[in-house]
Every structure is written in C-alpha cells, then in structure tokens.
C-alpha cells in the first residue's frame, strides 16, 4: 500500500538493520515495529533519539503492550498504530507526521 501512495521506502528486518539504514540515508518518517528480532523497536528508537536525529517515528504493534500514547512519546515515538494496520488510519497519521515535519522545517 505504500507504493500506491507514492511513498519511497526501505525495509529493515530488525532494529539493527534500521539503524544501519539510518546511517546511509535520510528518511522523513519511520514505521517502527516494536517487536523485532536482534534489536526491538524501543531500543532502535532510543538509539535514533540519542543520535539527535529528529526523524518522525511511528510505532507499529500487534497489541497495546504499552500503557498509553504518552508512554510511547516518552520513549521517543511521535505516533503509533495498531496491527492489523488500518490503511486509512495509517495514511492520515503519516500525512499528519509529514506535514508536521514540513512545517517545522520551514520554520528553521
């Protein structure tokens, strides 16, 4: 479905691969699965934030294994969506994240 929206994307099988991709390319947003092998989404997001990268990160999870959206924001996520993914909801959230990024970039 990302292709239908004209989204250029890369796929990482785990958090370590995501970090490796981040070193090679700049991304406008990341859809970060919370539960991945090798390194989970929480740790990958922590390391991305520690590096100072302001990329918008949306958490993806099959269950609501967090207490609140506030908890996810405290862990460095900008938004979240539950799996199975509702593509209309994901589209709206991604659009909002990218508009937020563009408006903050234009202020600089």
mmCIF file with all atom_site columns, C-alpha atoms in Angstrom:
data_model
loop_
_atom_site.group_PDB
_atom_site.id
_atom_site.type_symbol
_atom_site.label_atom_id
_atom_site.label_alt_id
_atom_site.label_comp_id
_atom_site.label_asym_id
_atom_site.label_entity_id
_atom_site.label_seq_id
_atom_site.pdbx_PDB_ins_code
_atom_site.Cartn_x
_atom_site.Cartn_y
_atom_site.Cartn_z
_atom_site.occupancy
_atom_site.B_iso_or_equiv
_atom_site.pdbx_formal_charge
_atom_site.auth_seq_id
_atom_site.auth_comp_id
_atom_site.auth_asym_id
_atom_site.auth_atom_id
_atom_site.pdbx_PDB_model_num
ATOM 1   C CA . UNK A 1 1   ? 0.000  0.000  0.000  1.00 0.00 ? 1   UNK A CA 1
ATOM 2   C CA . UNK A 1 2   ? 2.925  2.399  0.484  1.00 0.00 ? 2   UNK A CA 1
ATOM 3   C CA . UNK A 1 3   ? 3.664  2.149  -3.235 1.00 0.00 ? 3   UNK A CA 1
ATOM 4   C CA . UNK A 1 4   ? 0.051  3.147  -4.034 1.00 0.00 ? 4   UNK A CA 1
ATOM 5   C CA . UNK A 1 5   ? 0.624  6.369  -2.100 1.00 0.00 ? 5   UNK A CA 1
ATOM 6   C CA . UNK A 1 6   ? 3.860  7.120  -3.955 1.00 0.00 ? 6   UNK A CA 1
ATOM 7   C CA . UNK A 1 7   ? 5.944  6.543  -0.833 1.00 0.00 ? 7   UNK A CA 1
ATOM 8   C CA . UNK A 1 8   ? 9.581  5.680  -1.437 1.00 0.00 ? 8   UNK A CA 1
ATOM 9   C CA . UNK A 1 9   ? 10.581 3.322  1.345  1.00 0.00 ? 9   UNK A CA 1
ATOM 10  C CA . UNK A 1 10  ? 13.160 0.873  2.623  1.00 0.00 ? 10  UNK A CA 1
ATOM 11  C CA . UNK A 1 11  ? 12.559 -2.238 4.714  1.00 0.00 ? 11  UNK A CA 1
ATOM 12  C CA . UNK A 1 12  ? 14.610 -3.358 7.708  1.00 0.00 ? 12  UNK A CA 1
ATOM 13  C CA . UNK A 1 13  ? 14.094 -6.819 9.193  1.00 0.00 ? 13  UNK A CA 1
ATOM 14  C CA . UNK A 1 14  ? 15.197 -5.720 12.667 1.00 0.00 ? 14  UNK A CA 1
ATOM 15  C CA . UNK A 1 15  ? 16.198 -2.687 14.676 1.00 0.00 ? 15  UNK A CA 1
ATOM 16  C CA . UNK A 1 16  ? 19.903 -3.041 13.899 1.00 0.00 ? 16  UNK A CA 1
ATOM 17  C CA . UNK A 1 17  ? 19.188 -3.013 10.166 1.00 0.00 ? 17  UNK A CA 1
ATOM 18  C CA . UNK A 1 18  ? 17.050 0.091  10.698 1.00 0.00 ? 18  UNK A CA 1
ATOM 19  C CA . UNK A 1 19  ? 19.968 1.853  12.397 1.00 0.00 ? 19  UNK A CA 1
ATOM 20  C CA . UNK A 1 20  ? 22.301 0.809  9.583  1.00 0.00 ? 20  UNK A CA 1
ATOM 21  C CA . UNK A 1 21  ? 19.881 2.243  7.002  1.00 0.00 ? 21  UNK A CA 1
ATOM 22  C CA . UNK A 1 22  ? 19.636 5.471  9.010  1.00 0.00 ? 22  UNK A CA 1
ATOM 23  C CA . UNK A 1 23  ? 23.409 5.916  8.714  1.00 0.00 ? 23  UNK A CA 1
ATOM 24  C CA . UNK A 1 24  ? 23.237 5.643  4.916  1.00 0.00 ? 24  UNK A CA 1
ATOM 25  C CA . UNK A 1 25  ? 20.052 7.545  4.083  1.00 0.00 ? 25  UNK A CA 1
ATOM 26  C CA . UNK A 1 26  ? 17.825 10.327 5.370  1.00 0.00 ? 26  UNK A CA 1
ATOM 27  C CA . UNK A 1 27  ? 14.195 9.440  5.982  1.00 0.00 ? 27  UNK A CA 1
ATOM 28  C CA . UNK A 1 28  ? 11.180 11.681 6.514  1.00 0.00 ? 28  UNK A CA 1
ATOM 29  C CA . UNK A 1 29  ? 9.450  9.125  8.737  1.00 0.00 ? 29  UNK A CA 1
ATOM 30  C CA . UNK A 1 30  ? 9.926  5.635  10.141 1.00 0.00 ? 30  UNK A CA 1
ATOM 31  C CA . UNK A 1 31  ? 7.298  2.971  10.742 1.00 0.00 ? 31  UNK A CA 1
ATOM 32  C CA . UNK A 1 32  ? 8.947  1.089  13.620 1.00 0.00 ? 32  UNK A CA 1
ATOM 33  C CA . UNK A 1 33  ? 7.686  -2.322 14.688 1.00 0.00 ? 33  UNK A CA 1
ATOM 34  C CA . UNK A 1 34  ? 8.058  -2.605 18.447 1.00 0.00 ? 34  UNK A CA 1
ATOM 35  C CA . UNK A 1 35  ? 8.829  -6.334 18.431 1.00 0.00 ? 35  UNK A CA 1
ATOM 36  C CA . UNK A 1 36  ? 11.623 -7.376 16.072 1.00 0.00 ? 36  UNK A CA 1
ATOM 37  C CA . UNK A 1 37  ? 14.482 -9.845 16.358 1.00 0.00 ? 37  UNK A CA 1
ATOM 38  C CA . UNK A 1 38  ? 18.066 -8.771 17.130 1.00 0.00 ? 38  UNK A CA 1
ATOM 39  C CA . UNK A 1 39  ? 17.017 -5.291 18.354 1.00 0.00 ? 39  UNK A CA 1
ATOM 40  C CA . UNK A 1 40  ? 13.455 -4.259 19.118 1.00 0.00 ? 40  UNK A CA 1
ATOM 41  C CA . UNK A 1 41  ? 11.801 -1.011 18.091 1.00 0.00 ? 41  UNK A CA 1
ATOM 42  C CA . UNK A 1 42  ? 12.127 0.508  21.559 1.00 0.00 ? 42  UNK A CA 1
ATOM 43  C CA . UNK A 1 43  ? 15.921 0.159  21.543 1.00 0.00 ? 43  UNK A CA 1
ATOM 44  C CA . UNK A 1 44  ? 16.292 1.253  17.922 1.00 0.00 ? 44  UNK A CA 1
ATOM 45  C CA . UNK A 1 45  ? 14.182 4.347  18.636 1.00 0.00 ? 45  UNK A CA 1
ATOM 46  C CA . UNK A 1 46  ? 16.200 5.108  21.779 1.00 0.00 ? 46  UNK A CA 1
ATOM 47  C CA . UNK A 1 47  ? 19.431 4.997  19.769 1.00 0.00 ? 47  UNK A CA 1
ATOM 48  C CA . UNK A 1 48  ? 17.986 7.135  16.969 1.00 0.00 ? 48  UNK A CA 1
ATOM 49  C CA . UNK A 1 49  ? 16.904 9.764  19.512 1.00 0.00 ? 49  UNK A CA 1
ATOM 50  C CA . UNK A 1 50  ? 20.273 9.625  21.301 1.00 0.00 ? 50  UNK A CA 1
ATOM 51  C CA . UNK A 1 51  ? 21.961 10.370 17.971 1.00 0.00 ? 51  UNK A CA 1
ATOM 52  C CA . UNK A 1 52  ? 19.939 13.588 17.764 1.00 0.00 ? 52  UNK A CA 1
ATOM 53  C CA . UNK A 1 53  ? 18.020 12.556 14.650 1.00 0.00 ? 53  UNK A CA 1
ATOM 54  C CA . UNK A 1 54  ? 14.636 14.351 14.634 1.00 0.00 ? 54  UNK A CA 1
ATOM 55  C CA . UNK A 1 55  ? 13.002 11.897 12.181 1.00 0.00 ? 55  UNK A CA 1
ATOM 56  C CA . UNK A 1 56  ? 9.352  11.188 12.939 1.00 0.00 ? 56  UNK A CA 1
ATOM 57  C CA . UNK A 1 57  ? 8.858  7.649  14.250 1.00 0.00 ? 57  UNK A CA 1
ATOM 58  C CA . UNK A 1 58  ? 5.529  5.838  14.289 1.00 0.00 ? 58  UNK A CA 1
ATOM 59  C CA . UNK A 1 59  ? 5.326  2.718  16.463 1.00 0.00 ? 59  UNK A CA 1
ATOM 60  C CA . UNK A 1 60  ? 3.658  -0.360 14.986 1.00 0.00 ? 60  UNK A CA 1
ATOM 61  C CA . UNK A 1 61  ? 2.428  -3.070 17.317 1.00 0.00 ? 61  UNK A CA 1
ATOM 62  C CA . UNK A 1 62  ? 0.065  -6.038 17.201 1.00 0.00 ? 62  UNK A CA 1
ATOM 63  C CA . UNK A 1 63  ? -1.100 -5.405 20.732 1.00 0.00 ? 63  UNK A CA 1
ATOM 64  C CA . UNK A 1 64  ? -1.402 -2.489 23.067 1.00 0.00 ? 64  UNK A CA 1
ATOM 65  C CA . UNK A 1 65  ? 1.545  -3.587 25.186 1.00 0.00 ? 65  UNK A CA 1
ATOM 66  C CA . UNK A 1 66  ? 2.127  -0.057 26.392 1.00 0.00 ? 66  UNK A CA 1
ATOM 67  C CA . UNK A 1 67  ? 0.189  1.878  28.993 1.00 0.00 ? 67  UNK A CA 1
ATOM 68  C CA . UNK A 1 68  ? -0.572 4.969  26.974 1.00 0.00 ? 68  UNK A CA 1
ATOM 69  C CA . UNK A 1 69  ? 0.335  7.080  23.983 1.00 0.00 ? 69  UNK A CA 1
ATOM 70  C CA . UNK A 1 70  ? 2.109  9.333  26.492 1.00 0.00 ? 70  UNK A CA 1
ATOM 71  C CA . UNK A 1 71  ? 4.391  6.422  27.422 1.00 0.00 ? 71  UNK A CA 1
ATOM 72  C CA . UNK A 1 72  ? 5.320  5.918  23.765 1.00 0.00 ? 72  UNK A CA 1
ATOM 73  C CA . UNK A 1 73  ? 6.034  9.634  23.349 1.00 0.00 ? 73  UNK A CA 1
ATOM 74  C CA . UNK A 1 74  ? 8.308  9.487  26.410 1.00 0.00 ? 74  UNK A CA 1
ATOM 75  C CA . UNK A 1 75  ? 10.189 6.648  24.683 1.00 0.00 ? 75  UNK A CA 1
ATOM 76  C CA . UNK A 1 76  ? 10.753 8.780  21.584 1.00 0.00 ? 76  UNK A CA 1
ATOM 77  C CA . UNK A 1 77  ? 7.834  7.833  19.340 1.00 0.00 ? 77  UNK A CA 1
ATOM 78  C CA . UNK A 1 78  ? 5.753  10.532 17.661 1.00 0.00 ? 78  UNK A CA 1
ATOM 79  C CA . UNK A 1 79  ? 2.706  8.393  16.962 1.00 0.00 ? 79  UNK A CA 1
ATOM 80  C CA . UNK A 1 80  ? 1.523  4.786  16.850 1.00 0.00 ? 80  UNK A CA 1
ATOM 81  C CA . UNK A 1 81  ? -0.826 2.470  15.009 1.00 0.00 ? 81  UNK A CA 1
ATOM 82  C CA . UNK A 1 82  ? -2.056 -0.986 15.903 1.00 0.00 ? 82  UNK A CA 1
ATOM 83  C CA . UNK A 1 83  ? -1.756 -4.056 13.695 1.00 0.00 ? 83  UNK A CA 1
ATOM 84  C CA . UNK A 1 84  ? -3.541 -5.252 11.717 1.00 0.00 ? 84  UNK A CA 1
ATOM 85  C CA . UNK A 1 85  ? -2.992 -1.928 10.031 1.00 0.00 ? 85  UNK A CA 1
ATOM 86  C CA . UNK A 1 86  ? -5.994 0.143  9.031  1.00 0.00 ? 86  UNK A CA 1
ATOM 87  C CA . UNK A 1 87  ? -4.596 1.720  5.863  1.00 0.00 ? 87  UNK A CA 1
ATOM 88  C CA . UNK A 1 88  ? -6.893 4.757  6.019  1.00 0.00 ? 88  UNK A CA 1
ATOM 89  C CA . UNK A 1 89  ? -5.802 5.479  9.594  1.00 0.00 ? 89  UNK A CA 1
ATOM 90  C CA . UNK A 1 90  ? -2.141 4.921  8.711  1.00 0.00 ? 90  UNK A CA 1
ATOM 91  C CA . UNK A 1 91  ? -2.435 7.270  5.725  1.00 0.00 ? 91  UNK A CA 1
ATOM 92  C CA . UNK A 1 92  ? -3.935 10.025 7.901  1.00 0.00 ? 92  UNK A CA 1
ATOM 93  C CA . UNK A 1 93  ? -1.278 9.600  10.594 1.00 0.00 ? 93  UNK A CA 1
ATOM 94  C CA . UNK A 1 94  ? 1.616  9.516  8.119  1.00 0.00 ? 94  UNK A CA 1
ATOM 95  C CA . UNK A 1 95  ? 0.285  12.574 6.334  1.00 0.00 ? 95  UNK A CA 1
ATOM 96  C CA . UNK A 1 96  ? -0.013 14.425 9.653  1.00 0.00 ? 96  UNK A CA 1
ATOM 97  C CA . UNK A 1 97  ? 3.554  13.452 10.628 1.00 0.00 ? 97  UNK A CA 1
ATOM 98  C CA . UNK A 1 98  ? 4.955  14.584 7.292  1.00 0.00 ? 98  UNK A CA 1
ATOM 99  C CA . UNK A 1 99  ? 3.022  17.852 7.361  1.00 0.00 ? 99  UNK A CA 1
ATOM 100 C CA . UNK A 1 100 ? 4.336  18.434 10.888 1.00 0.00 ? 100 UNK A CA 1
ATOM 101 C CA . UNK A 1 101 ? 7.892  17.758 9.669  1.00 0.00 ? 101 UNK A CA 1
ATOM 102 C CA . UNK A 1 102 ? 7.476  20.115 6.709  1.00 0.00 ? 102 UNK A CA 1
ATOM 103 C CA . UNK A 1 103 ? 6.052  22.913 8.850  1.00 0.00 ? 103 UNK A CA 1
ATOM 104 C CA . UNK A 1 104 ? 8.867  22.595 11.410 1.00 0.00 ? 104 UNK A CA 1
ATOM 105 C CA . UNK A 1 105 ? 11.461 22.500 8.605  1.00 0.00 ? 105 UNK A CA 1
ATOM 106 C CA . UNK A 1 106 ? 10.014 25.656 7.055  1.00 0.00 ? 106 UNK A CA 1
ATOM 107 C CA . UNK A 1 107 ? 10.307 27.489 10.394 1.00 0.00 ? 107 UNK A CA 1
ATOM 108 C CA . UNK A 1 108 ? 14.082 26.930 10.515 1.00 0.00 ? 108 UNK A CA 1
#
